[in-house]
Coordinates of C-alpha atoms in Angstrom, one line a residue:
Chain A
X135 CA 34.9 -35.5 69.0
X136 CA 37.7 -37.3 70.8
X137 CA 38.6 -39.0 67.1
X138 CA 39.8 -35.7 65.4
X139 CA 42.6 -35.3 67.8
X140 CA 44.2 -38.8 66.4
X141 CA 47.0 -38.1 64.0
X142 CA 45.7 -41.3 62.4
X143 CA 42.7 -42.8 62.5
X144 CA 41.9 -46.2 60.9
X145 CA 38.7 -48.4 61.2
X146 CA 38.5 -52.1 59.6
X147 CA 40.9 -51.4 57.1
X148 CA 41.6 -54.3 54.8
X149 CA 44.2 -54.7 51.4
X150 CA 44.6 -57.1 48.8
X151 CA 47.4 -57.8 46.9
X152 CA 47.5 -60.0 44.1
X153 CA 44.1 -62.0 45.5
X154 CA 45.7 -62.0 48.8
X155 CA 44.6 -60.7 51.8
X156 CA 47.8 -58.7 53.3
X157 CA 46.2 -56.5 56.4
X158 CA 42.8 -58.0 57.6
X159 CA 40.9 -55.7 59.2
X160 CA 43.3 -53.4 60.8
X161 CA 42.0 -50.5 63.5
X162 CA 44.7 -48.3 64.8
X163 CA 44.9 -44.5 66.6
X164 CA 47.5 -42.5 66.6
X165 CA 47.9 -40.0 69.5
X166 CA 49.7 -36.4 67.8
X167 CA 53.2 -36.0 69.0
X168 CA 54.2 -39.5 69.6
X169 CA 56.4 -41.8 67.9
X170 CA 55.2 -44.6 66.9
X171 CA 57.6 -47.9 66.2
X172 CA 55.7 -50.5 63.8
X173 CA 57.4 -53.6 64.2
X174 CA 57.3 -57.3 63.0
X175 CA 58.9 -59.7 60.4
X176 CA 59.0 -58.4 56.5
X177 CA 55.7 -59.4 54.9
X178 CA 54.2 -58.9 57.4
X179 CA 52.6 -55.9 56.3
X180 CA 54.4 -52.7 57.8
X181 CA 54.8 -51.4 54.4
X182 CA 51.6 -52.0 53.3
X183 CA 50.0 -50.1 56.5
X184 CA 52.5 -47.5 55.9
X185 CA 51.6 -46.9 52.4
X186 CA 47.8 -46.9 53.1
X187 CA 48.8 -43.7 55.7
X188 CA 50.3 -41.9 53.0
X189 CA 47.5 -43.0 50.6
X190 CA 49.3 -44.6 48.0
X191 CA 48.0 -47.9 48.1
X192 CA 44.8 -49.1 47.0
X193 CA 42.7 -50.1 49.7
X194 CA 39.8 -53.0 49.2
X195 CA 37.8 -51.2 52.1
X196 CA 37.8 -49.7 55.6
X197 CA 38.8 -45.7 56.8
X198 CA 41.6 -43.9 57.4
X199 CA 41.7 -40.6 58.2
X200 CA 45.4 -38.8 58.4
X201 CA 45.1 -35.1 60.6
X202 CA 41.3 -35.3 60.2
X203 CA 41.5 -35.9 56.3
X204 CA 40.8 -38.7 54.4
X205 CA 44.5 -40.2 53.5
X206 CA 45.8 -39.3 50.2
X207 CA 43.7 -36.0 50.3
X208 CA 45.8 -33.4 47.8
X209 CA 45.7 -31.1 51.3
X210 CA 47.8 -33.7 53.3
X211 CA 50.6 -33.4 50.4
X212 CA 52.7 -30.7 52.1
X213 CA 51.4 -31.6 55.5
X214 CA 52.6 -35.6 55.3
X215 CA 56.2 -36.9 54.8
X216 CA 57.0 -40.3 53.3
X217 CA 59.8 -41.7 53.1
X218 CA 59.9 -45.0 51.2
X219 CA 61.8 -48.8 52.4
X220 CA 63.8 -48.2 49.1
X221 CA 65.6 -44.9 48.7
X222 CA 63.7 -43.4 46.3
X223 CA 66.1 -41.0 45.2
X224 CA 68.1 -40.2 41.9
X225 CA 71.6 -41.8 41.3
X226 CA 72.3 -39.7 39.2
X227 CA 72.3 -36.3 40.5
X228 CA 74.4 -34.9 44.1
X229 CA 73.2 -35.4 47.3
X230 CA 72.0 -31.4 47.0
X231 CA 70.7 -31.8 44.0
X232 CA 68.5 -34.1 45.4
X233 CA 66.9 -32.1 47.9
X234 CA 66.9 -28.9 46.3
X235 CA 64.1 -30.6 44.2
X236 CA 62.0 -32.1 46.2
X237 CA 62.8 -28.7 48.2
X238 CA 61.7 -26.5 45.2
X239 CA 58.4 -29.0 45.0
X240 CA 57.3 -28.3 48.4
X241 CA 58.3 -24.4 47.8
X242 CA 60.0 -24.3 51.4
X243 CA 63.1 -21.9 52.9
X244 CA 66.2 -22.8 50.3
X245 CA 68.0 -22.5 53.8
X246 CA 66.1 -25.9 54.5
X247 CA 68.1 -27.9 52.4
X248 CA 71.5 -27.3 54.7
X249 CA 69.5 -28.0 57.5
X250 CA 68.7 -31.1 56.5
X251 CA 72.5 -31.8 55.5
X252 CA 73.5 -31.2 59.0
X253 CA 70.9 -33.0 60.9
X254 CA 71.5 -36.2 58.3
X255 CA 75.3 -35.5 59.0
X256 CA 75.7 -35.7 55.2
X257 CA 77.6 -32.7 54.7
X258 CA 80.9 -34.3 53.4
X259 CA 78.9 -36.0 50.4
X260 CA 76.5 -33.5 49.5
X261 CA 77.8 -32.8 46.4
X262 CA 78.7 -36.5 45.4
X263 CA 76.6 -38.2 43.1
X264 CA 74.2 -40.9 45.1
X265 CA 75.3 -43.6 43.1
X266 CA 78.8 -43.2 44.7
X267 CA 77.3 -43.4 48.3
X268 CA 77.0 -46.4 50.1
X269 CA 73.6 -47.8 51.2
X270 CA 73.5 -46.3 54.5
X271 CA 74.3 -42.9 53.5
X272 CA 71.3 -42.9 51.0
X273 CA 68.9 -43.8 52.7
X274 CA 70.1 -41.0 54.9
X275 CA 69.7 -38.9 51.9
X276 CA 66.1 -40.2 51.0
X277 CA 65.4 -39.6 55.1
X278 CA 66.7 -36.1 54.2
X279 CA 64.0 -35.8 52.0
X280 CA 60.9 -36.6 54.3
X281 CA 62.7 -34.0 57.0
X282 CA 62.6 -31.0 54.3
X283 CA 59.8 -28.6 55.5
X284 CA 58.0 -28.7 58.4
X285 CA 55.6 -32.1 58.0
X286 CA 53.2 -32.8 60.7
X287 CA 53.1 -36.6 59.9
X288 CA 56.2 -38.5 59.4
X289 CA 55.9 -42.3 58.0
X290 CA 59.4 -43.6 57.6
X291 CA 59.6 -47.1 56.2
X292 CA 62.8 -48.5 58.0
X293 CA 65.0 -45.1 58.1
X294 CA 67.6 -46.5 60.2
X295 CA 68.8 -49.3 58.2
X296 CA 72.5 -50.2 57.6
X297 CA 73.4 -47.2 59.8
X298 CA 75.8 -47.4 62.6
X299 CA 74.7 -47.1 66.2
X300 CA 76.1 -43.5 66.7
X301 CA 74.2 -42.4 63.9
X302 CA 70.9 -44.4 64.5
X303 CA 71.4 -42.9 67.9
X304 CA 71.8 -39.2 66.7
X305 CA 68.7 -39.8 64.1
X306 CA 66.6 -40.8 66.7
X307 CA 67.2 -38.2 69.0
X308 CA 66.0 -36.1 66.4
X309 CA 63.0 -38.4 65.8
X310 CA 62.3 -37.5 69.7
X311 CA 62.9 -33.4 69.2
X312 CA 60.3 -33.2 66.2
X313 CA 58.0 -35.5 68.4
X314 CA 58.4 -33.1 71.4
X315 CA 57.6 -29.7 68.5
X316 CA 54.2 -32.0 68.5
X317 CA 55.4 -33.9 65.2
X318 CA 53.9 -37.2 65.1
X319 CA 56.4 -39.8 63.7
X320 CA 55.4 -43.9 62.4
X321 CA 58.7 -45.6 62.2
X322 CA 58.6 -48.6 60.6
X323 CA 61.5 -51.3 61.8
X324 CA 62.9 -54.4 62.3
X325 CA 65.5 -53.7 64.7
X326 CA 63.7 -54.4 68.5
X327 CA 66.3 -52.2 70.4
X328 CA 65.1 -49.4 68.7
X329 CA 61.7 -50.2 70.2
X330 CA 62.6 -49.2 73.7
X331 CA 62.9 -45.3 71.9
X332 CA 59.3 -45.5 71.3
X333 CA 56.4 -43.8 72.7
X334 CA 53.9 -46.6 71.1
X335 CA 55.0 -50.2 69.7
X336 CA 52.4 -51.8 67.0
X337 CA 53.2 -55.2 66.5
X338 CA 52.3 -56.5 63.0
X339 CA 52.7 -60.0 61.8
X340 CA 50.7 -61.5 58.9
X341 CA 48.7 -58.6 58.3
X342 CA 46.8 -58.4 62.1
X343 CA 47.9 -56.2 65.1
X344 CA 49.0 -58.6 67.9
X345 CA 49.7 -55.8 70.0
X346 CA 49.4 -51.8 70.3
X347 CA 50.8 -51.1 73.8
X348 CA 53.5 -48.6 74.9
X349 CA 57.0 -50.3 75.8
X350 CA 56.6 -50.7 79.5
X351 CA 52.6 -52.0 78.9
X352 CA 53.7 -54.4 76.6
X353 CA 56.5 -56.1 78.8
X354 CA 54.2 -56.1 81.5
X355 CA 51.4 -57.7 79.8
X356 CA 53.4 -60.0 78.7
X357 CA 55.7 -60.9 80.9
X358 CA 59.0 -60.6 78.7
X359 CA 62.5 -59.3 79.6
X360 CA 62.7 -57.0 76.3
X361 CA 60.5 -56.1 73.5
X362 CA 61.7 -59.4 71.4
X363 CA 61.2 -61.6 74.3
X364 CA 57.8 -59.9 74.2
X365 CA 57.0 -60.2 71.0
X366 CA 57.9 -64.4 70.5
X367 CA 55.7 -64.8 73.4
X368 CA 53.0 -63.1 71.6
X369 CA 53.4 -65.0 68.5
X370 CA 53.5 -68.0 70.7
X371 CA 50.1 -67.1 72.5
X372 CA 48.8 -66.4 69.1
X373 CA 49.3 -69.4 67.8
X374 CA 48.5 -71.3 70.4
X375 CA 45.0 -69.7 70.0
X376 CA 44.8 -70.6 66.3
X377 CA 45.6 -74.3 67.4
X378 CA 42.7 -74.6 70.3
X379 CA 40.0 -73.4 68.1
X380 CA 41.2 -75.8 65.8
Chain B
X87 CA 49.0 -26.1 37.7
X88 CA 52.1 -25.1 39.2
X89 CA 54.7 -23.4 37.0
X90 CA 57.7 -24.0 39.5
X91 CA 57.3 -28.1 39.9
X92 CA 57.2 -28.3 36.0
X93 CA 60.1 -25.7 35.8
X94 CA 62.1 -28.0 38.7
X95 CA 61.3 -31.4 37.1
X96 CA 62.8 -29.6 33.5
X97 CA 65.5 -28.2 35.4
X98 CA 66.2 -31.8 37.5
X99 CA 65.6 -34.0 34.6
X100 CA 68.4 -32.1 32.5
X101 CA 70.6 -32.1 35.2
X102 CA 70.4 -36.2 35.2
X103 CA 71.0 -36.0 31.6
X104 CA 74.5 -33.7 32.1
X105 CA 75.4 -36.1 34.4
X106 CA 75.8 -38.6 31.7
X107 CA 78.3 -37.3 29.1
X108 CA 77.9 -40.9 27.0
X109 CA 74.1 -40.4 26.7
X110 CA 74.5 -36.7 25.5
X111 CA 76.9 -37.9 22.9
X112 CA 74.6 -40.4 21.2
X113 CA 71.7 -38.2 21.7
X114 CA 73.4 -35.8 19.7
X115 CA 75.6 -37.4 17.1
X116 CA 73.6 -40.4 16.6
X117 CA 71.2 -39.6 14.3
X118 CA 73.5 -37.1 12.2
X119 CA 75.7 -40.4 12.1
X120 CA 73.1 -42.1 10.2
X121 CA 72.0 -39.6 8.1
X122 CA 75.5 -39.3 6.7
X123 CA 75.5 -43.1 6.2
X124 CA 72.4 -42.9 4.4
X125 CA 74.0 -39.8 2.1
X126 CA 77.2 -42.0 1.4
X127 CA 75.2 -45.2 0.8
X128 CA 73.4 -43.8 -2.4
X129 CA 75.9 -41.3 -2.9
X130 CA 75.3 -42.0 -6.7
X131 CA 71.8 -41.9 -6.9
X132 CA 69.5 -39.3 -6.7
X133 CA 67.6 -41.3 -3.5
X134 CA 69.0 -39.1 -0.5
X135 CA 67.8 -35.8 -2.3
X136 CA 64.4 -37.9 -1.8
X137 CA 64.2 -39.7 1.4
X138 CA 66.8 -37.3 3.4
X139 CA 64.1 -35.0 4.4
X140 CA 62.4 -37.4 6.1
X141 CA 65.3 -38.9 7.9
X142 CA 64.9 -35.9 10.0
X143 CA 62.1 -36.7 10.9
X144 CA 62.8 -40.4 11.6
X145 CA 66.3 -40.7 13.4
X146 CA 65.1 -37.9 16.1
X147 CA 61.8 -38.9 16.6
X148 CA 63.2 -42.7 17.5
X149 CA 65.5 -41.7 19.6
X150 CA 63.9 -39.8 21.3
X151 CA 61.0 -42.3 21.7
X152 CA 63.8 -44.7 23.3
X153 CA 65.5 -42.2 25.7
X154 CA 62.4 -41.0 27.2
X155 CA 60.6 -44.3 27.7
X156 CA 63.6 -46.0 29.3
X157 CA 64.2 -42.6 31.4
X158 CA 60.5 -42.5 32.7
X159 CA 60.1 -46.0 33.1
X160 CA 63.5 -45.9 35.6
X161 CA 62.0 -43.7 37.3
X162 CA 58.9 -45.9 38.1
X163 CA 60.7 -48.4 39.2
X164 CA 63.6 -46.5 41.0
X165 CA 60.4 -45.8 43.7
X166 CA 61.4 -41.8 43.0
X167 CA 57.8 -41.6 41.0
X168 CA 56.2 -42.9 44.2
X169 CA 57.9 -39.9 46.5
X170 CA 57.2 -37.3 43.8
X171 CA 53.2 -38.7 43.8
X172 CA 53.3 -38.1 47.6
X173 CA 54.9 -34.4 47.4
X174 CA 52.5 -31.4 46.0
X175 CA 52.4 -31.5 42.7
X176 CA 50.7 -32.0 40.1
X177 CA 50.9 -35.1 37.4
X178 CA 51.0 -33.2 34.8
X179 CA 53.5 -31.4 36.0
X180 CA 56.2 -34.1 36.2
X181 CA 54.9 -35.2 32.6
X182 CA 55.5 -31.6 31.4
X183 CA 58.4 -31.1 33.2
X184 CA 59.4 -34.4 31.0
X185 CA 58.4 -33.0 27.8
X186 CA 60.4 -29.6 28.1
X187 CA 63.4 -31.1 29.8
X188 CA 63.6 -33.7 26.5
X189 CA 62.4 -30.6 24.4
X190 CA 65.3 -28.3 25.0
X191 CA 67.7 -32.2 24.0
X192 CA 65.6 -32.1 20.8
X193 CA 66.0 -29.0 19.9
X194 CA 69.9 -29.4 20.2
X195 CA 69.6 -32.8 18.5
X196 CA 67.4 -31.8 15.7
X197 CA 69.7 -28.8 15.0
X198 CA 72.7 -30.7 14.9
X199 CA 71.4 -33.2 12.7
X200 CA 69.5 -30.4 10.6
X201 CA 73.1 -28.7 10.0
X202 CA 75.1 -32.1 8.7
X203 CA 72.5 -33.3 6.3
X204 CA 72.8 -29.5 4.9
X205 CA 76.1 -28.6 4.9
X206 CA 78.2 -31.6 5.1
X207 CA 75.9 -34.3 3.1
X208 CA 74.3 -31.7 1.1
X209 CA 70.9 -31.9 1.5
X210 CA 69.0 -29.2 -0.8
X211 CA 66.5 -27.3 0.8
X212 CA 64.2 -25.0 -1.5
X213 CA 62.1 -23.3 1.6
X214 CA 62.7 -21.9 5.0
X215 CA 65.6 -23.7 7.5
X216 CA 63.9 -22.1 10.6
X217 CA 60.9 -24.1 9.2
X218 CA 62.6 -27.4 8.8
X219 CA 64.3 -27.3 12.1
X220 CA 61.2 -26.1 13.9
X221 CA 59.6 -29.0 12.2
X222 CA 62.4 -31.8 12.9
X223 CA 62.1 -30.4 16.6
X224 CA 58.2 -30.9 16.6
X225 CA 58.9 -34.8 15.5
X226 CA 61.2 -35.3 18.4
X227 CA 59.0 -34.0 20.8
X228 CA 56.8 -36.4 19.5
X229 CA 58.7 -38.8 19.8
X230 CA 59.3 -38.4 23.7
X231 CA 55.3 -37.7 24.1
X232 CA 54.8 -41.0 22.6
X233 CA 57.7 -42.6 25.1
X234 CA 56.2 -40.9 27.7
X235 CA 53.0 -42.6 26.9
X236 CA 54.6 -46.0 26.3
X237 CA 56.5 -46.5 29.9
X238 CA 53.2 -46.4 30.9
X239 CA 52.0 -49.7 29.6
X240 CA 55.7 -51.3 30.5
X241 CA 56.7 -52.7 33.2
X242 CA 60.2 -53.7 32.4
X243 CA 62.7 -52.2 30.3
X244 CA 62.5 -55.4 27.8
X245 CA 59.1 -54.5 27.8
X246 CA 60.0 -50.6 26.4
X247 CA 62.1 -51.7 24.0
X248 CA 59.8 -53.6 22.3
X249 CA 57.1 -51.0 22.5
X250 CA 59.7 -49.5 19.3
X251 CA 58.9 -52.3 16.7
X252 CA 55.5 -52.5 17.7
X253 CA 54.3 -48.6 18.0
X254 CA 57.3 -47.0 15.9
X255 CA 58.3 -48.9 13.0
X256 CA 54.8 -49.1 11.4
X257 CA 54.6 -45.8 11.3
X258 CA 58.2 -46.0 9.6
X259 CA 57.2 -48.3 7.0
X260 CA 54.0 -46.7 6.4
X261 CA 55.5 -42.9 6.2
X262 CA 56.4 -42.9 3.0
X263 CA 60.2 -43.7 3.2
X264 CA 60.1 -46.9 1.5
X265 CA 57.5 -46.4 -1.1
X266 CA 55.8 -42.5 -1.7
X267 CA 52.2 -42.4 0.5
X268 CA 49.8 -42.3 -3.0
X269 CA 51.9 -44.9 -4.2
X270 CA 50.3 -47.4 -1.2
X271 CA 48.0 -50.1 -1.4
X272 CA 44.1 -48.2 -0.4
X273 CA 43.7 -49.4 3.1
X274 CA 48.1 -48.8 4.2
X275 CA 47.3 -45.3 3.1
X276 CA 44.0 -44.3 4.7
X277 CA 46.0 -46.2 7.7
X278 CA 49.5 -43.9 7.3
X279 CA 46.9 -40.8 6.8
X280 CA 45.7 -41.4 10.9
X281 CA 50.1 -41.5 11.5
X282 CA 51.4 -38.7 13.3
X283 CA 55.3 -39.4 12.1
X284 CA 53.3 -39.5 8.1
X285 CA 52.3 -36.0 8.3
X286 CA 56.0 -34.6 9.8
X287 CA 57.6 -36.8 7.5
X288 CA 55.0 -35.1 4.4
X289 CA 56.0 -31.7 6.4
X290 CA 59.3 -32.0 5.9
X291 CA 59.3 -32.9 1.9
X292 CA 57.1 -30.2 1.5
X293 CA 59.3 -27.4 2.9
X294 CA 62.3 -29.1 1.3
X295 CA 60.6 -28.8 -2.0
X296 CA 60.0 -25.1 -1.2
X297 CA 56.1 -25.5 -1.0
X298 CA 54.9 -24.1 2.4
X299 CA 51.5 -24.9 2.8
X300 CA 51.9 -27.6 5.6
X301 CA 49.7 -25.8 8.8
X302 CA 47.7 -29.0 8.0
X303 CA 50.6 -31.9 8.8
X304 CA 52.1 -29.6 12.1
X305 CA 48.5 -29.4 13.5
X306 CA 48.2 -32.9 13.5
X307 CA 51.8 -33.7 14.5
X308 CA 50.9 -31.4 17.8
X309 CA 47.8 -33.1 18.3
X310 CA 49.1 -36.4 18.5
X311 CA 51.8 -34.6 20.9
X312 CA 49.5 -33.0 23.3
X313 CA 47.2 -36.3 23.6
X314 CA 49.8 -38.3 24.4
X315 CA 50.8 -36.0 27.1
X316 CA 47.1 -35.4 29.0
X317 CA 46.9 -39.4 28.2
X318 CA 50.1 -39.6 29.7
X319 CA 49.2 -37.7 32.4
X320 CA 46.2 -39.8 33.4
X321 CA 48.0 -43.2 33.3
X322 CA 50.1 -41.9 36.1
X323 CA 48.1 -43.1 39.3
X324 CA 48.6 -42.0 42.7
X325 CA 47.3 -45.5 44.5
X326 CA 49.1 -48.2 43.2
X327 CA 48.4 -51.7 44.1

């Protein structure tokens, strides 16, 4: 079976939300070890897809498998790292604090929590309370919190936001090391530079994939100078589609 | 179930709580406060020998019922219940780990309060202390069993702070603080009789009058307790929409 090698596999997967439709139909594979960016305006369903991974969102129908299980299993809980588009952590405790437990939760090395410290490069707050940090340095610590362990799956809903380039550089670096340990990594974003980083680019607007190509395919396909020019001639085609059927 | 995750969230959930020195100090002085206003305001009557039993039961148990709503309900909404329901562990572990970490503030609560309406408003007690504290502690866990519950069905924190008049005052009304239980109209009573806060407001009196036969009142007082944290348990869902 070529399909339980995917890191995800998902098959005709549709949500509702509120009586709308918000992903129609949606099939996706993930290769393991890649990193995969998922990009496209907000609302346009990145989160949505990203929570249906992690099995947290009610589905209306359709299959996805994460690591050969069916997502949300109880056995993917230690295996699958989520880290949320808001930074779900608490205010009101230190940056350690924090982590030490979600740590104790997923009963890994106390040594991990340090690690992930250093490779957030949060080691000069980690004993201030959140609520003092600004908003790039939590989300750093809520990306702290997906790191902890060893996951096989990461799904990080817009990690690098509000962070400066050094740092987004740095993190994605690391985003490349765990891919290369044969972690497989969905990074949700709205930033195209960071595209380029990627091994895989999903494009997702209004709920349908307009393209699942790696960098290089999808500026050759298209025809565009950089992943945005890509992507606005893809919306154009798109729509251009809609209209002639019309 | 996993002993460590509920002895974490305990551990975590206190910690949040010692971060906050001002909610520690209402927790804790609050309901003595009141209990000394009620001794002062019938100083000259013989009505705080009467109802000041059950104020221990009362003051706790609502505050308790507010601190733990507004805590868990934060926590729904902060997107931290949404990591935790990804991570391995249990739900009845993080409700648990709730109901300990707001235990161990009860306890200190209900002891504090227990010592002022003794010693300083002179509250006479004919039976055992260690009962009436263990009993006063009992009503405030109640109380944040009940909050637990209650976050559940809110959605904002206006919401939760009207779940207090609508699921904590009857009970007040109908617990025999304003008007003795068999002294009810037929239908209040067999209604106060299905109350959890009734029988550990009945609990308390009893012990206060040195009577000690109240096995009945705690068992149901516990029962309510424990359903509402299984219940509570079950409203938390891991697939939201």
């Amino acid at each position: 079976m070529v399909n339980s090698q995917a890191a995800v596999l998902i098959e005709d997967l549709r949500v509702r939300r509120d009586k709308h439709e918000v992903l129609h139909g949606i099939d996706l594979r993930v290769p393991p070890g890649a990193v995969v960016g998922v990009l496209g305006p907000s609302g346009g369903g990145k989160s949505t897809l990203l929570r249906a991974i992690v099995g947290v969102q009610i589905v209306q129908s359709g299959r996805v498998d994460v690591l050969g299980l069916p997502a949300g299993s109880a056995a993917l809980r230690s295996r699958v790292a989520y880290m949320t588009q808001g930074t779900s952590v608490y205010d009101d405790l230190t940056v350690r604090q924090n982590l030490a437990y979600f740590r104790a939760i997923l009963g890994v090395a106390r040594s991990e929590v340090d690690r992930v410290i250093e490779a957030t490069d949060l080691g000069d707050v980690a004993d201030s309370l959140v609520e003092t940090l600004s908003g790039g340095q939590r989300s750093r610590v809520s990306l702290a919190g997906a790191l902890l362990g060893s996951p096989e799956l990461l799904v990080l809903d817009e990690p690098t936001v509000g962070l400066d380039p050094v740092l987004r550089g740095e993190l994605w670096r690391l985003f490349r090391t765990l891919a290369a340990g044969g972690v497989t990594l969905l990074v949700s974003s709205h930033v195209m530079d960071e595209a380029a980083r990627c091994d895989r680019l999903l494009l997702l607007r209004e709920g349908e994939i307009l393209a699942d190509d790696t960098p290089a395919g999808l500026l050759e396909s298209t025809g565009g100078v950089d992943t945005e020019d890509a992507f606005l001639r893809l919306i154009e085609r798109a729509t251009t589609d809609v209209r002639g059927v019309s | 179930m996993k002993p460590t995750a509920t002895l974490a969230t305990a551990a975590r959930v206190l910690r949040q709580i010692l971060h906050d020195p001002r909610t520690i100090a209402l927790l804790v002085v609050v309901p003595s406060l009141l209990i000394g206003l009620m001794a002062w305001l019938f100083d000259t009557t013989p009505v705080f020998a009467q109802v000041g039993p059950a104020m221990l039961a009362l003051f706790p148990f609502i505050v308790m019922f507010l601190v733990t709503s507004i805590s868990t309900l934060r926590e729904r909404r902060s997107g931290t219940l949404e990591r935790l329901l990804t991570l391995p562990l249990r739900r009845l572990d993080i409700i648990l780990g709730y109901a300990l970490a707001f235990g161990v503030a009860a306890i200190v609560q209900a002891g504090v309060a227990v010592g002022f309406a003794i010693y300083v408003c002179g509250l006479d007690v004919e039976g055992s202390l260690w009962l009436l504290l263990g009993v006063a502690v009992l009503d405030a866990i109640l109380g944040t069993t009940l909050g637990l519950l209650a976050s559940a069905f809110a959605r904002t924190e206006f919401q939760v702070v009207q779940f207090m008049p609508a699921l904590v005052f009857p009970q007040v009304l109908l617990g025999g603080v304003f008007l003795p239980r068999d002294q009810l109209p037929d239908v209040l009573r067999s209604i106060s009789d299905w109350l959890p806060l009734s029988h550990a407001i009945d609990a308390l009196n009893a012990i206060a009058r040195g009577t000690e036969d109240i096995g009945g009142d705690l068992l149901i007082v516990a029962a309510f307790a424990l359903g509402a944290v299984l219940l509570g348990a079950l409203t938390l869902r891991r697939r939201t929409p």
